[in-house]
CSV table of C-alpha atoms in Angstrom, one decimal:
chain,number,residue,atom,x,y,z
A,1,MET,CA,-9.5,-3.4,-78.4
A,2,SER,CA,-10.6,-6.1,-76.0
A,3,GLY,CA,-13.4,-5.7,-73.5
A,4,TRP,CA,-10.8,-5.4,-70.7
A,5,ASP,CA,-8.9,-2.7,-72.5
A,6,GLU,CA,-12.1,-0.7,-73.1
A,7,LEU,CA,-12.8,-0.8,-69.4
A,8,VAL,CA,-9.3,0.3,-68.5
A,9,ALA,CA,-9.6,3.2,-70.9
A,10,ALA,CA,-12.9,4.3,-69.5
A,11,ALA,CA,-11.6,4.1,-66.0
A,12,LEU,CA,-8.6,6.3,-66.9
A,13,ILE,CA,-10.5,8.9,-68.8
A,14,GLY,CA,-13.7,8.9,-66.7
A,15,THR,CA,-17.1,7.6,-67.4
A,16,ASP,CA,-18.5,11.1,-68.0
A,17,ARG,CA,-16.1,11.5,-71.0
A,18,ARG,CA,-16.1,7.9,-72.3
A,19,PRO,CA,-19.2,5.7,-72.2
A,20,VAL,CA,-18.9,2.2,-70.9
A,21,GLU,CA,-19.6,0.1,-73.9
A,22,ALA,CA,-17.8,-3.1,-73.1
A,23,GLY,CA,-20.0,-6.0,-72.2
A,24,VAL,CA,-19.3,-8.9,-69.8
A,25,PRO,CA,-17.0,-11.7,-71.0
A,26,GLU,CA,-18.3,-14.8,-72.7
A,27,GLY,CA,-19.5,-17.4,-70.2
A,28,SER,CA,-20.6,-14.9,-67.5
A,29,PRO,CA,-23.7,-15.8,-65.5
A,30,ASP,CA,-27.0,-15.5,-67.2
A,31,GLY,CA,-28.6,-12.1,-66.7
A,32,LEU,CA,-25.5,-10.3,-65.6
A,33,GLU,CA,-25.2,-8.2,-68.7
A,34,VAL,CA,-28.9,-7.2,-68.6
A,35,ALA,CA,-28.6,-6.3,-64.9
A,36,LEU,CA,-25.6,-4.1,-65.6
A,37,ARG,CA,-27.4,-2.2,-68.3
A,38,GLU,CA,-29.9,-1.0,-65.8
A,39,ARG,CA,-27.1,0.5,-63.6
A,40,GLY,CA,-25.4,3.8,-63.8
A,41,ALA,CA,-22.1,4.2,-65.7
A,42,GLU,CA,-19.9,3.8,-62.6
A,43,ASP,CA,-21.7,0.7,-61.5
A,44,ARG,CA,-21.5,-0.8,-65.0
A,45,LEU,CA,-17.8,-0.1,-65.1
A,46,LEU,CA,-17.1,-1.8,-61.7
A,47,GLY,CA,-19.4,-4.7,-62.4
A,48,ALA,CA,-17.9,-5.5,-65.8
A,49,ALA,CA,-14.4,-5.1,-64.4
A,50,ALA,CA,-15.1,-7.6,-61.7
A,51,ALA,CA,-16.5,-10.1,-64.3
A,52,TRP,CA,-13.5,-9.6,-66.5
A,53,THR,CA,-11.1,-10.1,-63.6
A,54,VAL,CA,-12.6,-13.4,-62.7
A,55,ALA,CA,-12.5,-14.5,-66.4
A,56,ARG,CA,-8.8,-13.5,-66.8
A,57,ARG,CA,-7.8,-15.4,-63.7
A,58,ALA,CA,-9.8,-18.5,-64.7
A,59,GLY,CA,-8.5,-18.4,-68.2
A,60,ALA,CA,-4.8,-18.3,-67.3
A,61,VAL,CA,-2.9,-21.0,-69.0
A,62,ALA,CA,-0.4,-22.9,-66.9
A,63,GLY,CA,3.2,-23.0,-68.1
A,64,GLU,CA,5.0,-26.2,-69.2
A,65,ARG,CA,5.8,-28.6,-66.4
A,66,VAL,CA,9.4,-28.3,-65.2
A,67,GLU,CA,11.1,-31.1,-63.5
A,68,VAL,CA,13.0,-29.9,-60.4
A,69,ASP,CA,15.5,-32.1,-58.5
A,70,PRO,CA,14.8,-32.2,-54.8
A,71,ALA,CA,17.3,-30.9,-52.2
A,72,ASP,CA,20.1,-33.2,-51.2
A,73,ASP,CA,19.6,-35.4,-48.1
A,74,ASP,CA,20.6,-33.9,-44.8
A,75,PRO,CA,21.9,-36.6,-42.4
A,76,ARG,CA,21.6,-34.3,-39.3
A,77,PRO,CA,18.8,-35.1,-36.9
A,78,VAL,CA,15.9,-32.6,-36.8
A,79,ALA,CA,15.9,-30.3,-33.7
A,80,PRO,CA,12.7,-29.8,-31.8
A,81,GLY,CA,10.9,-26.7,-33.2
A,82,THR,CA,9.1,-25.0,-30.3
A,83,SER,CA,11.9,-22.6,-29.3
A,84,LEU,CA,12.9,-21.8,-32.9
A,85,ARG,CA,9.3,-21.1,-33.8
A,86,ASP,CA,9.0,-18.7,-30.8
A,87,ARG,CA,12.1,-16.9,-32.0
A,88,LEU,CA,10.8,-16.6,-35.5
A,89,GLU,CA,7.4,-15.4,-34.4
A,90,GLY,CA,8.8,-12.6,-32.4
A,91,VAL,CA,9.2,-14.1,-28.9
A,92,HIS,CA,12.7,-13.0,-27.9
A,93,PRO,CA,13.9,-13.0,-31.5
A,94,SER,CA,17.3,-11.8,-30.3
A,95,LEU,CA,17.9,-15.3,-29.0
A,96,LEU,CA,17.9,-16.8,-32.5
A,97,GLY,CA,21.7,-16.6,-32.7
A,98,GLU,CA,22.0,-18.6,-29.5
A,99,TRP,CA,19.6,-21.2,-30.8
A,100,LEU,CA,21.6,-21.6,-33.9
A,101,ALA,CA,24.8,-22.0,-31.9
A,102,LEU,CA,23.3,-24.6,-29.6
A,103,ALA,CA,21.9,-26.5,-32.5
A,104,ALA,CA,25.2,-26.4,-34.3
A,105,GLU,CA,27.1,-27.7,-31.2
A,106,ARG,CA,24.7,-30.6,-31.1
A,107,GLY,CA,24.7,-31.4,-34.8
A,108,LEU,CA,21.0,-30.6,-35.2
A,109,ARG,CA,19.2,-29.0,-38.1
A,110,PRO,CA,16.1,-26.8,-38.0
A,111,PRO,CA,12.7,-28.4,-38.9
A,112,PRO,CA,12.3,-28.2,-42.7
A,113,GLU,CA,9.0,-26.3,-42.4
A,114,LEU,CA,10.7,-23.5,-40.5
A,115,VAL,CA,13.7,-23.0,-42.9
A,116,PRO,CA,11.9,-20.5,-45.2
A,117,ALA,CA,11.0,-18.3,-42.2
A,118,LEU,CA,14.6,-18.7,-40.9
A,119,LEU,CA,16.0,-17.5,-44.2
A,120,ASN,CA,13.6,-14.6,-44.3
A,121,HIS,CA,14.7,-13.5,-40.8
A,122,ALA,CA,18.4,-13.8,-41.7
A,123,ALA,CA,17.9,-11.8,-44.9
A,124,LEU,CA,17.2,-8.8,-42.6
A,125,ASN,CA,20.0,-9.6,-40.1
A,126,PRO,CA,23.4,-9.9,-41.8
A,127,ALA,CA,25.1,-10.9,-38.6
A,128,LEU,CA,23.2,-14.2,-38.9
A,129,HIS,CA,24.1,-15.0,-42.5
A,130,ALA,CA,26.9,-17.4,-41.8
A,131,ALA,CA,25.1,-19.3,-39.0
A,132,VAL,CA,21.8,-19.6,-40.9
A,133,GLY,CA,23.7,-20.7,-44.0
A,134,GLU,CA,25.2,-23.6,-42.1
A,135,ALA,CA,22.0,-24.4,-40.3
A,136,GLY,CA,19.9,-24.4,-43.4
A,137,GLY,CA,22.2,-27.1,-45.0
A,138,PRO,CA,21.2,-28.6,-48.4
A,139,LEU,CA,17.6,-27.5,-48.1
A,140,GLY,CA,18.6,-23.9,-47.4
A,141,ARG,CA,20.8,-23.8,-50.4
A,142,TRP,CA,18.1,-25.4,-52.6
A,143,LEU,CA,15.6,-22.7,-51.5
A,144,ALA,CA,18.2,-19.9,-52.0
A,145,GLU,CA,18.6,-21.0,-55.6
A,146,ARG,CA,15.0,-20.0,-56.1
A,147,ASN,CA,14.8,-16.8,-54.2
A,148,PRO,CA,17.4,-14.0,-54.7
A,149,SER,CA,16.7,-12.6,-51.3
A,150,TRP,CA,18.3,-15.6,-49.8
A,151,ALA,CA,21.4,-15.5,-52.0
A,152,PHE,CA,23.7,-15.1,-48.9
A,153,VAL,CA,23.1,-18.8,-48.2
A,154,ARG,CA,24.5,-20.2,-51.5
A,155,GLY,CA,28.1,-19.6,-50.6
A,156,ALA,CA,28.0,-22.3,-47.9
A,157,GLY,CA,27.9,-25.1,-50.4
A,158,ASP,CA,28.4,-23.9,-53.9
A,159,ASP,CA,31.6,-23.7,-56.0
A,160,VAL,CA,33.8,-21.0,-54.4
A,161,ASP,CA,35.1,-19.6,-57.6
A,162,GLU,CA,31.6,-19.4,-59.1
A,163,VAL,CA,30.1,-17.7,-56.1
A,164,TRP,CA,33.0,-15.2,-55.9
A,165,ALA,CA,32.8,-14.4,-59.6
A,166,GLN,CA,29.1,-14.2,-60.0
A,167,GLY,CA,27.4,-14.0,-56.6
A,168,ALA,CA,25.7,-11.0,-55.1
A,169,SER,CA,27.5,-8.9,-52.6
A,170,GLU,CA,25.8,-10.6,-49.7
A,171,GLU,CA,26.8,-14.0,-51.0
A,172,ARG,CA,30.4,-13.0,-51.5
A,173,ARG,CA,30.7,-11.5,-48.0
A,174,ALA,CA,29.2,-14.6,-46.4
A,175,LEU,CA,31.6,-16.7,-48.4
A,176,LEU,CA,34.7,-14.6,-47.5
A,177,GLU,CA,33.8,-14.8,-43.8
A,178,ARG,CA,33.3,-18.5,-44.0
A,179,LEU,CA,36.6,-19.0,-45.7
A,180,ARG,CA,38.5,-16.8,-43.2
A,181,ARG,CA,37.1,-18.9,-40.3
A,182,ALA,CA,38.1,-22.1,-42.0
A,183,ASP,CA,41.4,-21.2,-43.8
A,184,PRO,CA,42.4,-17.5,-43.6
A,185,ALA,CA,45.0,-17.8,-46.3
A,186,VAL,CA,42.4,-19.1,-48.8
A,187,GLY,CA,40.1,-16.2,-48.1
A,188,ARG,CA,42.9,-13.6,-48.3
A,189,ASP,CA,44.2,-14.9,-51.6
A,190,LEU,CA,40.7,-14.9,-53.1
A,191,LEU,CA,40.2,-11.3,-52.1
A,192,ALA,CA,43.6,-10.1,-53.2
A,193,HIS,CA,43.0,-11.2,-56.8
A,194,THR,CA,39.9,-9.0,-57.2
A,195,PHE,CA,40.3,-6.3,-54.6
A,196,ALA,CA,41.1,-3.5,-57.0
A,197,GLU,CA,38.0,-4.2,-59.1
A,198,GLU,CA,35.5,-4.2,-56.2
A,199,THR,CA,33.1,-1.4,-55.3
A,200,TRP,CA,34.2,0.7,-52.4
A,201,GLU,CA,31.3,-0.6,-50.3
A,202,ASP,CA,32.5,-4.2,-50.9
A,203,ARG,CA,36.1,-3.3,-50.3
A,204,ALA,CA,35.3,-1.9,-46.9
A,205,ALA,CA,33.2,-4.9,-46.0
A,206,PHE,CA,35.8,-7.4,-47.3
A,207,VAL,CA,38.6,-5.7,-45.3
A,208,ALA,CA,36.5,-5.8,-42.2
A,209,ALA,CA,36.0,-9.6,-42.8
A,210,LEU,CA,39.7,-10.1,-42.5
A,211,ALA,CA,39.3,-9.7,-38.8
A,212,HIS,CA,38.5,-13.4,-38.8
A,213,GLY,CA,41.8,-15.1,-38.5
A,214,LEU,CA,43.8,-11.9,-38.6
A,215,SER,CA,47.6,-12.5,-38.8
A,216,ASP,CA,50.8,-10.9,-40.0
A,217,GLU,CA,50.3,-12.5,-43.4
A,218,ASP,CA,47.4,-10.1,-44.0
A,219,GLU,CA,49.7,-7.0,-43.7
A,220,PRO,CA,50.5,-6.5,-47.4
A,221,LEU,CA,46.8,-6.4,-48.4
A,222,LEU,CA,45.9,-4.1,-45.4
A,223,GLU,CA,48.8,-1.8,-46.1
A,224,ALA,CA,47.7,-1.4,-49.7
A,225,ALA,CA,44.2,-0.6,-48.5
A,226,LEU,CA,45.6,2.4,-46.7
A,227,ASP,CA,46.0,4.0,-50.1
A,228,ASP,CA,42.3,3.5,-51.0
A,229,ARG,CA,40.4,6.5,-52.3
A,230,ARG,CA,37.6,5.9,-49.8
A,231,LYS,CA,37.9,6.7,-46.1
A,232,PRO,CA,35.8,3.8,-44.8
A,233,VAL,CA,38.2,1.4,-46.6
A,234,ARG,CA,41.2,3.1,-45.1
A,235,ASP,CA,39.7,3.2,-41.6
A,236,ALA,CA,38.9,-0.5,-41.7
A,237,ALA,CA,42.4,-1.3,-42.8
A,238,ALA,CA,44.0,0.9,-40.1
A,239,PHE,CA,41.8,-0.6,-37.4
A,240,LEU,CA,43.0,-4.1,-38.2
A,241,LEU,CA,46.6,-3.1,-38.6
A,242,ALA,CA,46.5,-1.7,-35.1
A,243,GLY,CA,46.2,-5.4,-34.0
A,244,LEU,CA,49.4,-6.4,-35.8
A,245,PRO,CA,52.2,-4.9,-33.6
A,246,ARG,CA,55.0,-6.3,-35.8
A,247,SER,CA,53.7,-4.5,-38.9
A,248,ARG,CA,55.2,-1.6,-40.7
A,249,PHE,CA,52.1,0.3,-39.6
A,250,GLY,CA,53.0,-0.4,-36.0
A,251,ALA,CA,56.6,0.8,-36.4
A,252,ARG,CA,55.4,4.1,-37.9
A,253,MET,CA,52.9,4.6,-35.1
A,254,ALA,CA,55.6,3.9,-32.5
A,255,ALA,CA,57.9,6.5,-34.1
A,256,ARG,CA,55.1,9.1,-33.8
A,257,ALA,CA,54.0,8.2,-30.3
A,258,ALA,CA,57.3,7.5,-28.5
A,259,PRO,CA,58.5,11.1,-28.3
A,260,LEU,CA,55.2,12.2,-26.8
A,261,LEU,CA,55.6,10.5,-23.4
A,262,HIS,CA,58.5,11.2,-21.0
A,263,VAL,CA,59.3,9.9,-17.5
A,264,GLU,CA,60.4,12.5,-15.0
A,265,GLY,CA,61.6,12.2,-11.5
A,266,GLY,CA,63.5,9.6,-9.6
A,267,ARG,CA,63.3,7.5,-6.5
A,268,LEU,CA,63.2,10.6,-4.2
A,269,ARG,CA,60.8,12.8,-6.0
A,270,GLY,CA,58.7,10.1,-7.4
A,271,ARG,CA,58.4,9.2,-11.1
A,272,ARG,CA,55.6,10.4,-13.3
A,273,ILE,CA,54.7,10.5,-17.0
A,274,VAL,CA,54.8,13.9,-18.7
A,275,VAL,CA,52.8,14.2,-21.9
A,276,GLU,CA,53.5,16.3,-25.0
A,277,LEU,CA,50.3,16.5,-27.0
A,278,PRO,CA,50.7,15.7,-30.8
A,279,SER,CA,50.6,18.4,-33.4
A,280,GLU,CA,48.6,18.3,-36.6
A,281,PRO,CA,49.3,15.1,-38.6
A,282,ASP,CA,51.3,15.3,-41.8
A,283,ALA,CA,50.1,13.5,-45.0
A,284,ALA,CA,51.8,10.2,-44.0
A,285,ALA,CA,50.1,10.2,-40.6
A,286,LYS,CA,46.7,11.0,-42.1
A,287,ARG,CA,47.2,8.0,-44.5
A,288,ASP,CA,47.7,5.8,-41.4
A,289,GLY,CA,44.4,7.1,-39.9
A,290,VAL,CA,45.7,9.7,-37.4
A,291,PRO,CA,42.8,12.2,-37.0
A,292,SER,CA,43.3,15.8,-38.0
A,293,GLY,CA,41.5,18.7,-36.4
A,294,GLY,CA,39.6,18.2,-33.1
A,295,ARG,CA,41.2,18.0,-29.7
A,296,ARG,CA,44.8,17.1,-29.5
A,297,SER,CA,44.1,14.8,-26.5
A,298,GLU,CA,41.8,12.8,-28.8
A,299,ARG,CA,44.6,12.5,-31.3
A,300,LEU,CA,46.9,11.3,-28.6
A,301,HIS,CA,44.4,8.6,-27.6
A,302,ALA,CA,44.2,7.5,-31.3
A,303,LEU,CA,48.0,7.3,-31.6
A,304,LEU,CA,48.5,5.3,-28.4
A,305,ALA,CA,45.7,2.9,-29.3
A,306,ALA,CA,47.4,2.1,-32.6
A,307,THR,CA,51.0,1.9,-31.2
A,308,PRO,CA,52.5,-1.5,-30.3
A,309,LEU,CA,52.7,-1.9,-26.6
A,310,ASN,CA,56.3,-3.1,-26.7
A,311,THR,CA,57.1,0.5,-27.4
A,312,TRP,CA,56.8,1.1,-23.7
A,313,GLU,CA,58.1,-0.4,-20.5
A,314,LEU,CA,55.4,-2.3,-18.7
A,315,GLU,CA,56.1,-0.4,-15.4
A,316,LEU,CA,54.8,2.8,-17.1
A,317,ALA,CA,51.2,1.5,-16.7
A,318,GLU,CA,51.3,2.2,-12.9
A,319,LEU,CA,52.9,5.6,-13.0
A,320,PRO,CA,50.9,8.8,-12.4
A,321,VAL,CA,50.3,11.0,-15.5
A,322,GLY,CA,50.6,14.7,-15.4
A,323,ASP,CA,48.3,17.4,-16.7
A,324,ASP,CA,45.1,15.4,-16.0
A,325,LEU,CA,45.8,13.2,-19.0
A,326,ALA,CA,45.9,9.9,-17.1
A,327,GLY,CA,42.5,8.9,-18.5
A,328,VAL,CA,43.6,9.6,-22.1
A,329,VAL,CA,47.0,7.8,-21.8
A,330,ARG,CA,45.6,4.7,-20.0
A,331,GLY,CA,42.6,4.7,-22.2
A,332,GLY,CA,44.8,4.6,-25.3
A,333,TRP,CA,46.9,1.8,-23.8
A,334,ALA,CA,43.8,-0.1,-22.9
A,335,ALA,CA,42.5,0.1,-26.5
A,336,ALA,CA,45.9,-1.1,-27.7
A,337,ALA,CA,45.9,-4.0,-25.2
A,338,VAL,CA,42.5,-5.1,-26.5
A,339,ALA,CA,43.5,-4.8,-30.2
A,340,GLN,CA,46.8,-6.6,-29.6
A,341,ARG,CA,45.4,-9.2,-27.2
A,342,ASP,CA,48.2,-8.3,-24.8
A,343,ALA,CA,47.3,-10.0,-21.5
A,344,GLU,CA,50.3,-8.7,-19.6
A,345,TRP,CA,49.5,-5.1,-20.3
A,346,ALA,CA,45.8,-5.8,-19.6
A,347,ARG,CA,46.6,-7.1,-16.1
A,348,ALA,CA,48.9,-4.1,-15.4
A,349,LEU,CA,46.3,-1.6,-16.5
A,350,TRP,CA,43.4,-3.3,-14.7
A,351,ALA,CA,45.2,-2.8,-11.4
A,352,VAL,CA,45.2,1.0,-11.8
A,353,HIS,CA,42.5,1.6,-14.5
A,354,PRO,CA,39.9,-1.2,-14.3
A,355,ASP,CA,38.3,-0.6,-17.7
A,356,PRO,CA,35.9,-3.5,-18.4
A,357,ALA,CA,37.1,-3.7,-22.0
A,358,LEU,CA,40.5,-4.9,-20.7
A,359,LEU,CA,39.0,-8.2,-19.6
A,360,VAL,CA,38.6,-9.4,-23.2
A,361,ALA,CA,42.4,-9.4,-23.6
A,362,LEU,CA,42.7,-11.9,-20.8
A,363,PRO,CA,42.1,-15.6,-20.8
A,364,ARG,CA,38.3,-16.1,-20.3
A,365,ASP,CA,38.5,-17.7,-16.8
A,366,GLU,CA,40.8,-14.9,-15.6
A,367,GLY,CA,38.7,-12.2,-17.0
A,368,GLU,CA,35.6,-13.6,-15.4
A,369,ALA,CA,37.3,-14.0,-12.0
A,370,LEU,CA,38.4,-10.4,-12.1
A,371,ALA,CA,34.9,-9.2,-13.0
A,372,ALA,CA,33.4,-11.3,-10.2
A,373,ARG,CA,35.7,-9.7,-7.6
A,374,ALA,CA,35.2,-6.1,-8.9
A,375,ASP,CA,33.2,-3.6,-6.8
A,376,GLN,CA,30.4,-3.8,-9.3
A,377,PRO,CA,30.6,-7.2,-11.1
A,378,ASP,CA,27.6,-6.5,-13.3
A,379,VAL,CA,29.4,-3.4,-14.7
A,380,ALA,CA,32.8,-5.0,-15.0
A,381,ALA,CA,31.3,-7.9,-16.9
A,382,THR,CA,29.7,-5.9,-19.6
A,383,ALA,CA,32.5,-6.5,-22.1
A,384,LEU,CA,32.5,-10.2,-21.6
A,385,THR,CA,30.2,-11.5,-24.4
A,386,GLY,CA,28.8,-14.9,-24.5
A,387,GLN,CA,27.5,-16.9,-21.5
A,388,TRP,CA,29.2,-16.3,-18.2
A,389,GLY,CA,30.3,-19.0,-15.9
A,390,ALA,CA,28.7,-19.9,-12.6
A,391,THR,CA,30.9,-17.8,-10.4
A,392,LEU,CA,30.4,-14.6,-12.4
A,393,SER,CA,26.7,-15.3,-12.8
A,394,LYS,CA,26.2,-15.6,-9.1
A,395,ALA,CA,28.3,-12.5,-8.4
A,396,VAL,CA,26.2,-10.4,-10.9
A,397,ILE,CA,22.9,-11.6,-9.4
A,398,ASP,CA,24.1,-10.8,-5.9
A,399,ALA,CA,25.3,-7.3,-7.0
A,400,ILE,CA,22.0,-6.4,-8.8
A,401,HIS,CA,20.0,-7.7,-5.8
A,402,GLN,CA,22.1,-5.8,-3.3
A,403,ARG,CA,21.9,-2.5,-5.3
A,404,ARG,CA,18.1,-2.7,-5.9
A,405,THR,CA,17.2,-3.7,-2.4
A,406,ALA,CA,19.2,-0.7,-1.2
A,407,GLY,CA,17.0,1.5,-3.4
A,408,GLU,CA,19.7,2.2,-6.0
A,409,ARG,CA,18.5,2.1,-9.6
A,410,GLY,CA,21.9,1.5,-11.3
A,411,ALA,CA,22.4,0.7,-15.0
A,412,ASP,CA,19.8,-1.1,-17.0
A,413,ALA,CA,20.2,-4.8,-16.1
A,414,GLU,CA,18.3,-6.4,-19.0
A,415,PHE,CA,21.5,-7.3,-20.9
A,416,ALA,CA,22.5,-9.7,-18.1
A,417,GLY,CA,19.6,-12.0,-19.2
A,418,TYR,CA,21.6,-12.8,-22.3
A,419,ARG,CA,24.8,-13.6,-20.4
A,420,LEU,CA,23.9,-15.3,-17.2
A,421,ASP,CA,24.2,-19.1,-16.9
A,422,PRO,CA,20.7,-20.4,-17.6
A,423,ALA,CA,21.2,-22.7,-14.6
A,424,PHE,CA,20.5,-19.6,-12.5
A,425,SER,CA,17.1,-18.8,-14.1
A,426,THR,CA,15.2,-20.0,-11.0
A,427,GLU,CA,17.4,-18.0,-8.6
A,428,ALA,CA,17.1,-14.9,-10.8
A,429,GLU,CA,13.3,-15.3,-10.9
A,430,GLU,CA,13.1,-15.6,-7.1
A,431,ARG,CA,15.5,-12.8,-6.2
A,432,LEU,CA,15.1,-10.2,-8.9
A,433,ARG,CA,11.7,-10.2,-10.5
A,434,ASP,CA,9.8,-8.7,-7.6
A,435,LEU,CA,12.3,-5.9,-7.0
A,436,GLY,CA,10.6,-3.7,-9.5
A,437,GLY,CA,11.8,-2.4,-12.8
A,438,ARG,CA,11.0,-3.4,-16.3
A,439,ASP,CA,14.6,-4.3,-17.0
A,440,LEU,CA,14.6,-6.9,-14.2
A,441,ARG,CA,11.4,-8.4,-15.5
A,442,ARG,CA,12.9,-8.6,-19.0
A,443,LEU,CA,16.1,-10.1,-17.6
A,444,CYS,CA,14.1,-12.9,-15.9
A,445,ASP,CA,12.0,-13.5,-19.0
A,446,ILE,CA,15.0,-13.7,-21.3
A,447,LEU,CA,16.9,-16.0,-18.9
A,448,THR,CA,13.8,-18.3,-18.5
A,449,ALA,CA,13.5,-18.5,-22.3
A,450,ARG,CA,17.2,-19.4,-22.7
A,451,ALA,CA,16.8,-22.1,-20.0
A,452,ALA,CA,13.8,-23.6,-21.8
A,453,MET,CA,15.7,-23.5,-25.1
A,454,LEU,CA,18.7,-25.3,-23.6
A,455,ARG,CA,16.5,-28.0,-22.1
A,456,GLU,CA,14.7,-28.5,-25.4
A,457,LEU,CA,18.0,-29.0,-27.4
A,458,SER,CA,19.7,-31.1,-24.7
């Protein structure tokens, strides 16, 4: 038994039951062993262990030299690193996605010394996988080959078949999303060949990834997924099929929903919609994701949300609804308009039921114009992700300023800092910061950081 092993045994058993007989390793400083003999058993154990630890570290033999090819050259110019370093060090880290988008638009790459920290950050934030994979470029892929935690990056440049067959789940999901954005058919065909062999967690994630580039050609795969053993997979498929009004799924939903709404009255009495609430779903309806149990009004909403809007006459959108079910009916239609990106229905519903979610079904300029003219532009604009244009940005700042100066608290306004045009950072600072409220201070801080980021990358 070596001296180190004897020390470990004594530490495990206890010095009162096993004497410390091991000496210090060869080459220890003169007098160390004599000094330890004069100490108690516990001190001798700790002192000898310290000496052996140093000896073991100093005596480690290096492995054979391995030649490693460097990363491929990256022709993109290097972006300034101040804003990126701030994001990675915890100063408004939620702006990292915007930094990546700005850099990509300008054909810039992150400073090489920040790429490892960028990969570490993305490893904990799956939503950033695709953007970081592209931003990291050849260096990111080179680093990912040496760290399994960064495996999600490899799909951005490696052989597609190899990554799909041998990659980790994170790699394969990133690869599928990238393929769906570039060529939806290639991604769909790749998934179709292995779908039955995937774990249920991967099946659910892969089905959700089909949202990128969703089209009628995806129907056969999604229809098959409705028969999956796992509910999350079926739910993901039903959600996407609701956005394909020409699908067999849509026809089945229309057959279930159409008998539930009737128009009564005429020109003299006034027309209105009468609702018959749906009964408990049968096995076929459950397969399509129609909820069982719970409130029948919730089931009606789910049915209408998944029913093709061409099932109904557009003029129904403006008719009153009986039995206090107007919110349920119009809410279901609004969800359908968003899923099917039906601008005509979105306009008609906005006129009588101005749900902010409807604005995403409209052309961006039109949606922003409607939000800017709404009674509360900051509330109406909540569904419009990404940076707002100048008109809507000005309307939101005006609305927040008016409400706060009148003493009304209103909803938390911090989110607007991520959406306002950075050109309005000075106006927001002058008009909003001193009105009180942590959310307004955060709004101004975020908008100022975005403006600085934009200037740096311009």
